[in-house]
Amino acid sequence: MSLPPVPPPSSLATPFAAPPTELPIRQIPGSYGWPMLGPMSDRLDYFWFQKPESFFRKRMDKYKSSVFRTNVPPSFPFFMNVNPSVIALLDSKSFSHLFDMDLIDKKDVLIGEYVPSVAFTGNIRVGVYQDTSEPQHPKLKNFSMDILKRSSGIWVSELVSNLDLMWDKIEVTLSKSTSASYLFPLQKFLFAFLCKVLTGADPSRDSKIADSGYAMLDRWLALQILPTVSIGILQPLEEIFLHSFAYPSFLVSGDYNNLYNFVKLHGKEVIKRGEIEFGLSQDETIHNLLFILGFNAFGGFSVFLPSLIDTIASDSTGLQEKLRKEAREKGGSTLGFDSLKEMELIQSVVYETLRLNPPVPLQYGRARKDFRLSSHDSVFDVKKGELLCGYQKLAMRDPVVFDEPESFKPDRFTKEKGAQLLNYLYWSNGPQTGSPSGSNKQCAAKDIVPFTAALIVAYLLRRYDSIKGDSSSITALQKAK
């Protein structure tokens, strides 16, 4: 397979060089249906009858196009102010337009047309909802990147010490039972670790936060996104009670205020930097810190790490043995970011897991102006103001780019060809070869997330000779001799 031309590593522009004029112009297929009835029908397909991946696949097959019009939840009856109509982008080439800030406006489209009340964030509109053209966006984005840069000195030590606590507890549980659920221990580990490295506040200084901080974040996060996600409870109860209306912020205001006051009291150094070095108010600093902590970091890792652990713990192909060999023979005696330079297979497994199971499957953007959008085989006219919806699970399984796109190939991102494929790994709202900045919307943690995940894999396979389990529990552990 010959890959499309690759852009310079720092580019966030579309990585496909063929100009739209070389492709046939086509009207965008698909339909929004009758008012209210069309969105309701699509919503039921999306959440109930088909589920998201099948929802998009069936329409792609029906219209013979990876670009088409459809509706995505939330919708009628109690979201009258939300327009669910989108242009779906399901291939690498069309999806990559979402990274072009000359074409795409990202104002208030984090989870589509639906925007949770700003009361969830103290009536502060946090940076992730701001477009790059807004004057406050560069300050907030640069602040988030500065947090990550300054925390690098304690990142690995805090990661390892908190992993030790988590896996010690799992071992104790497993010694008394045939299996040990790790989902709550994982979240508790993530909260303690991320709170320390991102906000500078140590949860151990407040027993209530140390015990329940992760649950507070869970509830706060869940109430914001429930109308847009499927959680697999009995239908039609899920449709009636979770997807029909927005939940009010007062239900979690107590949790949020506890977290706010904790960071205000114990994260003074980071807050002061936000105020002095980036010109933010104390409120702006703390609310943005909590969003980065809760929505971006804690929420993202809580979704991604179980799928990564499942990949390793459920392996029956010999992959675990290869990863263990690499983790122990390469990277030196002490784990660190430099260790990963020699752990090519471990990094590739992390990237492949991100490709197949991105923590945020949907990316949105609104057309800043009229423009022509191209897929691999056609060009489409997009009008100013239309909302684009990219579904990453299909865009990163594009057969034009990836061999055997539905298969998990642990070494896919190794060697020279693997390095090229990183241009089409879009999990971070940009290619893995891109560079986050105040002028784009790529995730500030684009590098540190896969590095952290790879360190966790290396840690586990240095600690254990064998791990067995799935995406929610561990059934057997054999300590390293």
Short mmCIF file of N, CA and C in Angstrom, two decimals, residues 110-184:
data_model
loop_
_atom_site.label_atom_id
_atom_site.label_comp_id
_atom_site.label_asym_id
_atom_site.label_seq_id
_atom_site.Cartn_x
_atom_site.Cartn_y
_atom_site.Cartn_z
N LEU A 110 -17.57 21.60 21.62
CA LEU A 110 -16.79 20.48 22.17
C LEU A 110 -17.54 19.16 22.00
N ILE A 111 -18.82 19.15 22.34
CA ILE A 111 -19.64 17.96 22.16
C ILE A 111 -20.83 18.28 21.26
N GLY A 112 -20.51 19.00 20.19
CA GLY A 112 -21.52 19.32 19.19
C GLY A 112 -22.30 20.58 19.53
N GLU A 113 -23.49 20.65 18.98
CA GLU A 113 -24.34 21.81 19.20
C GLU A 113 -24.76 21.92 20.67
N TYR A 114 -24.79 20.81 21.35
CA TYR A 114 -25.17 20.81 22.77
C TYR A 114 -24.02 21.32 23.63
N VAL A 115 -24.31 22.32 24.48
CA VAL A 115 -23.32 22.88 25.39
C VAL A 115 -23.87 22.83 26.81
N PRO A 116 -23.24 22.08 27.72
CA PRO A 116 -23.70 22.07 29.10
C PRO A 116 -23.66 23.47 29.70
N SER A 117 -24.48 23.71 30.67
CA SER A 117 -24.54 25.03 31.32
C SER A 117 -23.18 25.43 31.88
N VAL A 118 -22.84 26.71 31.74
CA VAL A 118 -21.58 27.20 32.31
C VAL A 118 -21.61 27.16 33.84
N ALA A 119 -22.79 26.92 34.41
CA ALA A 119 -22.87 26.78 35.87
C ALA A 119 -22.06 25.57 36.35
N PHE A 120 -21.82 24.59 35.46
CA PHE A 120 -20.98 23.45 35.83
C PHE A 120 -19.54 23.88 36.09
N THR A 121 -19.14 25.00 35.53
CA THR A 121 -17.77 25.49 35.72
C THR A 121 -17.78 26.89 36.33
N GLY A 122 -18.63 27.08 37.32
CA GLY A 122 -18.63 28.33 38.07
C GLY A 122 -18.98 29.55 37.25
N ASN A 123 -19.79 29.36 36.21
CA ASN A 123 -20.18 30.46 35.31
C ASN A 123 -18.99 31.06 34.58
N ILE A 124 -17.93 30.27 34.45
CA ILE A 124 -16.76 30.64 33.65
C ILE A 124 -16.76 29.78 32.39
N ARG A 125 -16.64 30.40 31.23
CA ARG A 125 -16.56 29.65 29.97
C ARG A 125 -15.10 29.24 29.77
N VAL A 126 -14.82 27.97 30.01
CA VAL A 126 -13.44 27.50 30.03
C VAL A 126 -12.86 27.43 28.61
N GLY A 127 -11.55 27.30 28.55
CA GLY A 127 -10.83 27.43 27.29
C GLY A 127 -11.21 26.43 26.23
N VAL A 128 -11.59 25.21 26.61
CA VAL A 128 -11.87 24.18 25.63
C VAL A 128 -13.07 24.54 24.77
N TYR A 129 -13.96 25.41 25.26
CA TYR A 129 -15.12 25.83 24.49
C TYR A 129 -14.84 27.08 23.66
N GLN A 130 -13.66 27.64 23.76
CA GLN A 130 -13.35 28.88 23.05
C GLN A 130 -12.68 28.60 21.71
N ASP A 131 -13.00 29.43 20.74
CA ASP A 131 -12.37 29.33 19.42
C ASP A 131 -11.00 30.01 19.47
N THR A 132 -10.15 29.61 18.55
CA THR A 132 -8.80 30.18 18.51
C THR A 132 -8.80 31.68 18.24
N SER A 133 -9.88 32.21 17.67
CA SER A 133 -9.95 33.64 17.37
C SER A 133 -10.29 34.48 18.60
N GLU A 134 -10.74 33.84 19.67
CA GLU A 134 -11.11 34.57 20.88
C GLU A 134 -9.84 34.95 21.66
N PRO A 135 -9.76 36.18 22.15
CA PRO A 135 -8.51 36.68 22.75
C PRO A 135 -8.04 35.90 23.97
N GLN A 136 -8.96 35.28 24.70
CA GLN A 136 -8.57 34.55 25.90
C GLN A 136 -8.02 33.17 25.60
N HIS A 137 -8.32 32.64 24.41
CA HIS A 137 -7.92 31.27 24.10
C HIS A 137 -6.41 31.03 24.18
N PRO A 138 -5.58 31.87 23.54
CA PRO A 138 -4.13 31.62 23.63
C PRO A 138 -3.61 31.62 25.06
N LYS A 139 -4.14 32.51 25.91
CA LYS A 139 -3.69 32.55 27.30
C LYS A 139 -3.98 31.22 28.00
N LEU A 140 -5.22 30.72 27.81
CA LEU A 140 -5.63 29.50 28.49
C LEU A 140 -4.91 28.28 27.93
N LYS A 141 -4.71 28.24 26.62
CA LYS A 141 -4.01 27.10 26.01
C LYS A 141 -2.54 27.10 26.44
N ASN A 142 -1.91 28.25 26.45
CA ASN A 142 -0.51 28.34 26.87
C ASN A 142 -0.36 28.01 28.35
N PHE A 143 -1.35 28.37 29.15
CA PHE A 143 -1.34 28.02 30.57
C PHE A 143 -1.39 26.50 30.73
N SER A 144 -2.26 25.83 29.96
CA SER A 144 -2.36 24.37 30.07
C SER A 144 -1.06 23.69 29.64
N MET A 145 -0.42 24.21 28.60
CA MET A 145 0.85 23.63 28.16
C MET A 145 1.95 23.89 29.17
N ASP A 146 1.91 25.05 29.82
CA ASP A 146 2.90 25.37 30.86
C ASP A 146 2.76 24.43 32.05
N ILE A 147 1.51 24.11 32.42
CA ILE A 147 1.28 23.17 33.52
C ILE A 147 1.98 21.84 33.24
N LEU A 148 1.80 21.33 32.03
CA LEU A 148 2.40 20.04 31.67
C LEU A 148 3.93 20.12 31.66
N LYS A 149 4.44 21.22 31.14
CA LYS A 149 5.90 21.38 31.08
C LYS A 149 6.51 21.42 32.47
N ARG A 150 5.90 22.19 33.36
CA ARG A 150 6.46 22.35 34.70
C ARG A 150 6.28 21.10 35.56
N SER A 151 5.29 20.30 35.24
CA SER A 151 5.05 19.09 36.04
C SER A 151 5.93 17.92 35.62
N SER A 152 6.68 18.10 34.53
CA SER A 152 7.47 16.98 34.00
C SER A 152 8.48 16.45 35.01
N GLY A 153 8.95 17.32 35.91
CA GLY A 153 9.95 16.90 36.89
C GLY A 153 9.43 15.89 37.91
N ILE A 154 8.11 15.93 38.18
CA ILE A 154 7.55 14.99 39.17
C ILE A 154 6.61 13.97 38.53
N TRP A 155 6.40 14.08 37.23
CA TRP A 155 5.39 13.25 36.56
C TRP A 155 5.65 11.76 36.76
N VAL A 156 6.86 11.31 36.47
CA VAL A 156 7.15 9.87 36.52
C VAL A 156 7.17 9.37 37.95
N SER A 157 7.79 10.10 38.86
CA SER A 157 7.85 9.65 40.26
C SER A 157 6.46 9.55 40.87
N GLU A 158 5.59 10.53 40.59
CA GLU A 158 4.23 10.48 41.12
C GLU A 158 3.44 9.35 40.45
N LEU A 159 3.67 9.14 39.18
CA LEU A 159 2.99 8.05 38.48
C LEU A 159 3.34 6.71 39.11
N VAL A 160 4.62 6.46 39.29
CA VAL A 160 5.08 5.16 39.81
C VAL A 160 4.63 4.96 41.26
N SER A 161 4.76 5.98 42.10
CA SER A 161 4.38 5.82 43.51
C SER A 161 2.89 5.54 43.65
N ASN A 162 2.06 6.19 42.84
CA ASN A 162 0.62 5.95 42.91
C ASN A 162 0.23 4.63 42.26
N LEU A 163 0.96 4.20 41.23
CA LEU A 163 0.74 2.88 40.67
C LEU A 163 1.06 1.79 41.69
N ASP A 164 2.13 1.99 42.46
CA ASP A 164 2.48 1.02 43.51
C ASP A 164 1.31 0.83 44.47
N LEU A 165 0.71 1.93 44.92
CA LEU A 165 -0.41 1.85 45.85
C LEU A 165 -1.60 1.12 45.23
N MET A 166 -1.89 1.44 43.97
CA MET A 166 -3.04 0.83 43.30
C MET A 166 -2.86 -0.68 43.17
N TRP A 167 -1.73 -1.11 42.67
CA TRP A 167 -1.54 -2.53 42.41
C TRP A 167 -1.29 -3.34 43.67
N ASP A 168 -0.76 -2.70 44.72
CA ASP A 168 -0.68 -3.37 46.02
C ASP A 168 -2.08 -3.76 46.49
N LYS A 169 -3.04 -2.83 46.35
CA LYS A 169 -4.42 -3.07 46.79
C LYS A 169 -5.09 -4.14 45.93
N ILE A 170 -4.82 -4.10 44.63
CA ILE A 170 -5.40 -5.12 43.75
C ILE A 170 -4.87 -6.51 44.11
N GLU A 171 -3.59 -6.60 44.45
CA GLU A 171 -3.02 -7.89 44.86
C GLU A 171 -3.68 -8.41 46.13
N VAL A 172 -3.94 -7.52 47.08
CA VAL A 172 -4.60 -7.93 48.33
C VAL A 172 -5.99 -8.47 48.03
N THR A 173 -6.74 -7.74 47.19
CA THR A 173 -8.09 -8.19 46.83
C THR A 173 -8.05 -9.52 46.12
N LEU A 174 -7.10 -9.68 45.21
CA LEU A 174 -7.00 -10.91 44.43
C LEU A 174 -6.59 -12.10 45.30
N SER A 175 -5.88 -11.83 46.39
CA SER A 175 -5.49 -12.93 47.28
C SER A 175 -6.68 -13.52 48.02
N LYS A 176 -7.80 -12.77 48.04
CA LYS A 176 -9.00 -13.21 48.75
C LYS A 176 -10.14 -13.59 47.81
N SER A 177 -9.93 -13.39 46.51
CA SER A 177 -11.01 -13.63 45.56
C SER A 177 -10.44 -14.11 44.24
N THR A 178 -11.32 -14.62 43.38
CA THR A 178 -10.86 -15.12 42.07
C THR A 178 -10.70 -14.01 41.05
N SER A 179 -11.20 -12.81 41.36
CA SER A 179 -11.02 -11.67 40.47
C SER A 179 -11.07 -10.39 41.28
N ALA A 180 -10.48 -9.34 40.73
CA ALA A 180 -10.44 -8.04 41.39
C ALA A 180 -10.79 -6.97 40.38
N SER A 181 -11.88 -6.27 40.60
CA SER A 181 -12.23 -5.15 39.73
C SER A 181 -11.21 -4.03 39.95
N TYR A 182 -10.73 -3.46 38.86
CA TYR A 182 -9.75 -2.39 39.02
C TYR A 182 -10.28 -1.02 38.61
N LEU A 183 -11.57 -0.92 38.26
CA LEU A 183 -12.07 0.35 37.74
C LEU A 183 -12.05 1.46 38.78
N PHE A 184 -12.56 1.19 39.98
CA PHE A 184 -12.52 2.22 41.03
C PHE A 184 -11.11 2.46 41.54
#
